mmCIF file of C-alpha atoms in Angstrom:
data_model
loop_
_atom_site.group_PDB
_atom_site.id
_atom_site.type_symbol
_atom_site.label_atom_id
_atom_site.label_comp_id
_atom_site.label_asym_id
_atom_site.label_seq_id
_atom_site.Cartn_x
_atom_site.Cartn_y
_atom_site.Cartn_z
ATOM 1 C CA MET A 1 145.762 -1.159 -13.703
ATOM 2 C CA ARG A 2 142.845 -0.114 -16.051
ATOM 3 C CA LYS A 3 140.706 -2.493 -14.792
ATOM 4 C CA SER A 4 140.758 -0.941 -10.935
ATOM 5 C CA LYS A 5 140.225 2.440 -12.618
ATOM 6 C CA ASN A 6 137.161 0.683 -14.675
ATOM 7 C CA PHE A 7 135.932 -0.796 -11.216
ATOM 8 C CA LEU A 8 136.386 2.490 -9.203
ATOM 9 C CA SER A 9 134.578 4.242 -11.750
ATOM 10 C CA ILE A 10 131.653 1.894 -11.569
ATOM 11 C CA PHE A 11 131.700 1.960 -7.676
ATOM 12 C CA MET A 12 131.398 5.636 -7.461
ATOM 13 C CA GLY A 13 128.967 5.682 -10.256
ATOM 14 C CA ILE A 14 126.826 3.524 -8.522
ATOM 15 C CA PHE A 15 127.225 5.035 -5.282
ATOM 16 C CA LEU A 16 126.466 8.794 -6.583
ATOM 17 C CA LEU A 17 122.939 7.328 -8.064
ATOM 18 C CA VAL A 18 122.270 5.703 -4.989
ATOM 19 C CA SER A 19 122.869 8.752 -2.930
ATOM 20 C CA SER A 20 120.996 11.124 -5.476
ATOM 21 C CA THR A 21 117.727 8.751 -5.164
ATOM 22 C CA THR A 22 118.251 8.596 -1.086
ATOM 23 C CA THR A 23 115.189 10.293 0.566
ATOM 24 C CA VAL A 24 115.963 11.872 3.937
ATOM 25 C CA MET A 25 112.675 11.394 6.079
ATOM 26 C CA ALA A 26 111.534 14.761 7.714
ATOM 27 C CA ALA A 27 110.531 14.759 11.363
ATOM 28 C CA THR A 28 106.803 13.736 11.880
ATOM 29 C CA TYR A 29 104.642 15.844 14.347
ATOM 30 C CA PRO A 30 101.612 14.678 15.543
ATOM 31 C CA SER A 31 99.756 16.835 12.904
ATOM 32 C CA ASP A 32 101.159 14.310 10.561
ATOM 33 C CA ILE A 33 99.375 11.564 12.133
ATOM 34 C CA LEU A 34 96.125 13.191 13.231
ATOM 35 C CA ASP A 35 94.072 15.511 11.620
ATOM 36 C CA LEU A 36 94.420 19.068 13.778
ATOM 37 C CA THR A 37 93.113 21.473 11.584
ATOM 38 C CA ASN A 38 90.083 22.199 14.044
ATOM 39 C CA TRP A 39 91.741 21.625 17.125
ATOM 40 C CA LYS A 40 93.957 23.177 20.080
ATOM 41 C CA ILE A 41 95.626 21.375 22.775
ATOM 42 C CA THR A 42 96.113 22.229 26.363
ATOM 43 C CA LEU A 43 99.398 20.873 28.301
ATOM 44 C CA PRO A 44 100.191 20.566 32.083
ATOM 45 C CA ILE A 45 102.937 23.059 31.197
ATOM 46 C CA ALA A 46 102.525 26.705 33.149
ATOM 47 C CA GLY A 47 102.102 29.338 30.396
ATOM 48 C CA SER A 48 102.878 32.968 30.800
ATOM 49 C CA ASN A 49 99.634 33.349 33.473
ATOM 50 C CA GLY A 50 100.434 30.338 35.159
ATOM 51 C CA ASN A 51 97.502 28.333 34.274
ATOM 52 C CA ALA A 52 98.172 25.174 31.417
ATOM 53 C CA MET A 53 99.658 26.103 28.289
ATOM 54 C CA GLU A 54 97.463 26.103 24.949
ATOM 55 C CA VAL A 55 98.805 25.624 21.634
ATOM 56 C CA LYS A 56 96.371 26.665 18.704
ATOM 57 C CA GLN A 57 96.610 26.541 14.824
ATOM 58 C CA PRO A 58 98.743 27.408 12.861
ATOM 59 C CA ALA A 59 101.300 26.831 15.601
ATOM 60 C CA LEU A 60 100.039 23.125 16.328
ATOM 61 C CA ASP A 61 100.799 22.094 12.973
ATOM 62 C CA SER A 62 104.398 22.043 13.964
ATOM 63 C CA TYR A 63 104.154 21.515 17.485
ATOM 64 C CA GLU A 64 105.165 18.699 19.661
ATOM 65 C CA HIS A 65 106.567 18.140 23.100
ATOM 66 C CA SER A 66 108.837 14.724 23.709
ATOM 67 C CA SER A 67 106.976 14.221 27.175
ATOM 68 C CA TYR A 68 103.367 15.096 26.824
ATOM 69 C CA PHE A 69 102.199 15.421 23.004
ATOM 70 C CA VAL A 70 104.673 13.256 20.684
ATOM 71 C CA ASP A 71 104.464 10.887 17.730
ATOM 72 C CA SER A 72 104.809 7.402 18.855
ATOM 73 C CA GLY A 73 105.256 5.964 15.763
ATOM 74 C CA SER A 74 101.490 5.002 14.357
ATOM 75 C CA GLY A 75 100.023 7.089 17.022
ATOM 76 C CA VAL A 76 100.290 10.386 19.419
ATOM 77 C CA ARG A 77 101.227 10.298 22.509
ATOM 78 C CA PHE A 78 99.528 12.135 25.176
ATOM 79 C CA LYS A 79 100.554 12.274 28.968
ATOM 80 C CA ALA A 80 99.740 14.324 32.084
ATOM 81 C CA HIS A 81 101.499 14.274 35.255
ATOM 82 C CA CYS A 82 99.769 14.881 38.821
ATOM 83 C CA GLY A 83 101.839 17.933 39.382
ATOM 84 C CA GLY A 84 101.461 19.486 36.260
ATOM 85 C CA ALA A 85 99.775 22.933 35.412
ATOM 86 C CA THR A 86 95.992 23.139 35.516
ATOM 87 C CA THR A 87 93.281 25.219 33.462
ATOM 88 C CA SER A 88 91.460 27.799 35.471
ATOM 89 C CA GLY A 89 88.448 25.203 35.563
ATOM 90 C CA SER A 90 89.917 22.211 36.928
ATOM 91 C CA SER A 91 92.402 21.097 39.464
ATOM 92 C CA TYR A 92 93.632 18.180 37.440
ATOM 93 C CA PRO A 93 96.214 18.300 34.651
ATOM 94 C CA ARG A 94 95.543 17.122 31.248
ATOM 95 C CA SER A 95 97.537 16.920 27.936
ATOM 96 C CA GLU A 96 93.975 17.142 25.646
ATOM 97 C CA LEU A 97 92.660 18.292 22.718
ATOM 98 C CA ARG A 98 89.586 20.645 22.407
ATOM 99 C CA GLU A 99 87.282 20.951 19.530
ATOM 100 C CA MET A 100 87.715 24.166 17.272
ATOM 101 C CA LYS A 101 86.265 25.277 13.922
ATOM 102 C CA ASN A 102 87.233 27.834 11.171
ATOM 103 C CA ASN A 103 90.840 26.232 10.830
ATOM 104 C CA GLY A 104 91.339 26.370 14.368
ATOM 105 C CA LYS A 105 90.540 30.148 14.611
ATOM 106 C CA ASP A 106 87.497 29.780 16.548
ATOM 107 C CA LYS A 107 85.725 27.581 19.141
ATOM 108 C CA ALA A 108 83.616 24.825 18.093
ATOM 109 C CA SER A 109 80.120 25.050 19.802
ATOM 110 C CA TRP A 110 76.861 23.017 18.775
ATOM 111 C CA SER A 111 73.990 21.502 20.317
ATOM 112 C CA THR A 112 72.530 18.149 20.882
ATOM 113 C CA THR A 113 69.350 19.248 19.597
ATOM 114 C CA SER A 114 70.229 20.256 16.313
ATOM 115 C CA GLY A 115 72.195 18.311 13.556
ATOM 116 C CA THR A 116 74.445 15.460 14.043
ATOM 117 C CA HIS A 117 77.774 15.645 15.756
ATOM 118 C CA ILE A 118 80.296 12.524 15.519
ATOM 119 C CA MET A 119 83.624 11.870 17.242
ATOM 120 C CA GLU A 120 85.524 8.391 16.789
ATOM 121 C CA ILE A 121 88.838 7.656 18.785
ATOM 122 C CA ARG A 122 90.860 4.515 18.292
ATOM 123 C CA GLN A 123 93.274 4.513 21.245
ATOM 124 C CA LYS A 124 94.920 2.430 24.044
ATOM 125 C CA ILE A 125 95.538 3.699 27.622
ATOM 126 C CA THR A 126 98.960 2.777 28.580
ATOM 127 C CA HIS A 127 99.609 4.162 32.130
ATOM 128 C CA LEU A 128 97.834 5.439 35.255
ATOM 129 C CA PRO A 129 98.502 7.315 38.535
ATOM 130 C CA VAL A 130 99.386 5.179 40.999
ATOM 131 C CA VAL A 131 97.059 6.255 44.516
ATOM 132 C CA LYS A 132 94.208 7.599 42.535
ATOM 133 C CA PRO A 133 94.447 5.379 38.840
ATOM 134 C CA HIS A 134 91.520 7.320 37.262
ATOM 135 C CA VAL A 135 91.467 8.971 33.774
ATOM 136 C CA VAL A 136 89.391 10.278 31.511
ATOM 137 C CA VAL A 137 90.119 9.595 27.614
ATOM 138 C CA GLY A 138 87.387 11.700 25.321
ATOM 139 C CA GLN A 139 84.407 13.666 26.176
ATOM 140 C CA ILE A 140 81.634 16.181 25.036
ATOM 141 C CA HIS A 141 81.844 19.436 27.182
ATOM 142 C CA ASP A 142 79.001 22.156 27.077
ATOM 143 C CA SER A 143 79.507 25.439 27.692
ATOM 144 C CA ASN A 144 79.452 24.749 31.802
ATOM 145 C CA ASP A 145 80.638 21.122 32.369
ATOM 146 C CA ASP A 146 81.483 18.051 30.989
ATOM 147 C CA VAL A 147 78.025 16.139 29.614
ATOM 148 C CA ILE A 148 79.498 12.627 29.243
ATOM 149 C CA VAL A 149 82.971 11.022 29.007
ATOM 150 C CA ILE A 150 84.874 7.831 28.678
ATOM 151 C CA ARG A 151 86.524 7.270 31.948
ATOM 152 C CA LEU A 152 88.651 4.550 33.379
ATOM 153 C CA GLU A 153 89.088 3.553 37.411
ATOM 154 C CA GLY A 154 91.728 1.038 37.380
ATOM 155 C CA ASN A 155 90.432 -1.812 34.989
ATOM 156 C CA LYS A 156 86.942 -0.365 34.909
ATOM 157 C CA LEU A 157 86.490 1.521 31.688
ATOM 158 C CA PHE A 158 83.090 3.014 31.693
ATOM 159 C CA VAL A 159 80.771 5.970 30.567
ATOM 160 C CA ASP A 160 80.292 9.016 33.039
ATOM 161 C CA GLU A 161 77.587 11.045 32.743
ATOM 162 C CA ASN A 162 78.548 14.307 34.444
ATOM 163 C CA GLY A 163 79.738 12.848 37.805
ATOM 164 C CA ASP A 164 77.197 10.064 37.850
ATOM 165 C CA ASP A 165 78.261 6.512 36.441
ATOM 166 C CA GLY A 166 76.905 4.985 33.074
ATOM 167 C CA PRO A 167 77.207 1.851 31.351
ATOM 168 C CA VAL A 168 80.283 -0.213 32.198
ATOM 169 C CA LEU A 169 82.301 -0.638 29.044
ATOM 170 C CA THR A 170 84.478 -3.484 30.574
ATOM 171 C CA ASN A 171 85.401 -4.398 34.062
ATOM 172 C CA ASN A 172 88.521 -5.914 32.938
ATOM 173 C CA TYR A 173 90.332 -3.339 30.780
ATOM 174 C CA GLN A 174 94.289 -4.369 30.556
ATOM 175 C CA LEU A 175 96.349 -1.445 29.971
ATOM 176 C CA GLY A 176 97.694 -1.287 26.583
ATOM 177 C CA THR A 177 94.683 -2.779 24.860
ATOM 178 C CA ILE A 178 93.553 -0.929 21.955
ATOM 179 C CA PHE A 179 89.968 0.140 21.687
ATOM 180 C CA LYS A 180 87.299 2.153 19.858
ATOM 181 C CA VAL A 181 84.644 4.576 21.249
ATOM 182 C CA LYS A 182 82.420 6.754 19.252
ATOM 183 C CA PHE A 183 79.751 9.449 20.377
ATOM 184 C CA VAL A 184 76.964 10.436 17.920
ATOM 185 C CA ALA A 185 75.189 13.770 19.661
ATOM 186 C CA LYS A 186 71.612 14.315 17.704
ATOM 187 C CA ASN A 187 68.269 14.360 18.849
ATOM 188 C CA GLY A 188 68.337 15.492 22.286
ATOM 189 C CA GLY A 189 70.656 12.708 23.118
ATOM 190 C CA VAL A 190 74.268 11.269 22.692
ATOM 191 C CA GLN A 191 74.590 7.558 21.318
ATOM 192 C CA ILE A 192 77.775 5.555 22.413
ATOM 193 C CA TYR A 193 79.703 2.879 20.930
ATOM 194 C CA TYR A 194 82.125 0.587 21.787
ATOM 195 C CA ASN A 195 84.272 -1.376 19.569
ATOM 196 C CA ASP A 196 81.797 -0.889 16.747
ATOM 197 C CA ASN A 197 78.906 -1.889 18.876
ATOM 198 C CA TYR A 198 76.025 0.384 20.138
ATOM 199 C CA VAL A 199 75.973 0.615 24.047
ATOM 200 C CA TYR A 200 73.077 3.003 24.895
ATOM 201 C CA THR A 201 71.689 6.618 24.346
ATOM 202 C CA TYR A 202 71.992 9.350 26.926
ATOM 203 C CA LYS A 203 69.185 11.533 26.919
ATOM 204 C CA VAL A 204 70.453 15.010 27.004
ATOM 205 C CA SER A 205 69.735 18.626 25.595
ATOM 206 C CA THR A 206 72.337 21.022 25.547
ATOM 207 C CA SER A 207 74.272 23.524 23.652
ATOM 208 C CA GLY A 208 77.756 25.265 23.514
ATOM 209 C CA CYS A 209 79.011 21.899 22.994
ATOM 210 C CA TYR A 210 82.464 20.456 21.934
ATOM 211 C CA PHE A 211 84.712 17.599 21.614
ATOM 212 C CA LYS A 212 87.707 16.609 23.741
ATOM 213 C CA ALA A 213 90.102 13.796 23.272
ATOM 214 C CA GLY A 214 93.556 12.945 25.044
ATOM 215 C CA MET A 215 94.843 12.209 28.586
ATOM 216 C CA TYR A 216 92.650 14.312 31.407
ATOM 217 C CA THR A 217 94.269 12.782 34.360
ATOM 218 C CA GLN A 218 91.760 12.739 37.237
ATOM 219 C CA SER A 219 94.430 12.787 39.995
ATOM 220 C CA ASN A 220 96.896 15.447 41.678
ATOM 221 C CA THR A 221 99.187 15.660 44.684
ATOM 222 C CA SER A 222 96.230 16.253 47.111
ATOM 223 C CA LYS A 223 94.831 13.182 46.434
ATOM 224 C CA GLY A 224 97.946 11.187 47.443
ATOM 225 C CA ASP A 225 99.782 10.691 44.332
ATOM 226 C CA SER A 226 103.417 12.122 43.300
ATOM 227 C CA TYR A 227 104.322 14.953 41.370
ATOM 228 C CA TYR A 228 105.755 12.924 38.617
ATOM 229 C CA ALA A 229 102.569 10.245 38.835
ATOM 230 C CA TYR A 230 101.046 10.059 35.534
ATOM 231 C CA GLY A 231 98.407 9.078 33.054
ATOM 232 C CA CYS A 232 99.314 8.139 29.448
ATOM 233 C CA CYS A 233 97.421 7.214 26.162
ATOM 234 C CA ILE A 234 98.097 6.755 22.697
ATOM 235 C CA ILE A 235 95.613 7.961 19.970
ATOM 236 C CA TYR A 236 95.907 6.335 16.580
ATOM 237 C CA ASP A 237 92.599 7.665 14.718
ATOM 238 C CA LEU A 238 90.438 10.698 15.803
ATOM 239 C CA ASN A 239 87.631 11.775 13.261
ATOM 240 C CA VAL A 240 85.040 14.613 13.798
ATOM 241 C CA THR A 241 82.138 14.483 11.494
ATOM 242 C CA HIS A 242 79.194 17.392 11.739
ATOM 243 C CA TYR A 243 76.040 17.400 9.612
#
């Protein structure tokens, strides 16, 4: 009887020790994976004004949406469906980050002719709309329009220069393949790198610029896609540098 009591005491002691040292894992938000200090996100959800909803700092630090903007393990999943809400300046839905400054309080705005401005993205595209399988997954925008973007159409991953085709990065992109792109804006141009290899420099002098990253679906229901058709990407690393 004494042995049973001693065994029970030892067992309970071990149980209490293990219990006291076990850490309960907290929920992971996208901001735990990507530094979102100087970003805001636009989602394909209608806000109070009927346009696409925005989430800014400091709310963005503890925000996620299970369908459109969520931790996917080692990356952040961005999804936009073709029937989603849009911004006033576009007819295409997006789940996309927009560069900010001053801890997310103000909109970023810089020039391709002054200073050096760099954005690096490591990501993969996992799904495309069915009828019009076109998406944008990284861009520089100025005060009026997009300046240069990374665009996928089917299997063709390429650089788009404000509506004009630039260099093809690959003609055989396979969904789920991780790749890296880098934009370097300086001296009146934007250098593009793909998987750490320099591709070319797009000569452009413009101001009011900012970076964007995430899923910008280039289709909607008027193009023949269903309301639920969607584009999706996962971003693993997103870094912006200005100097």
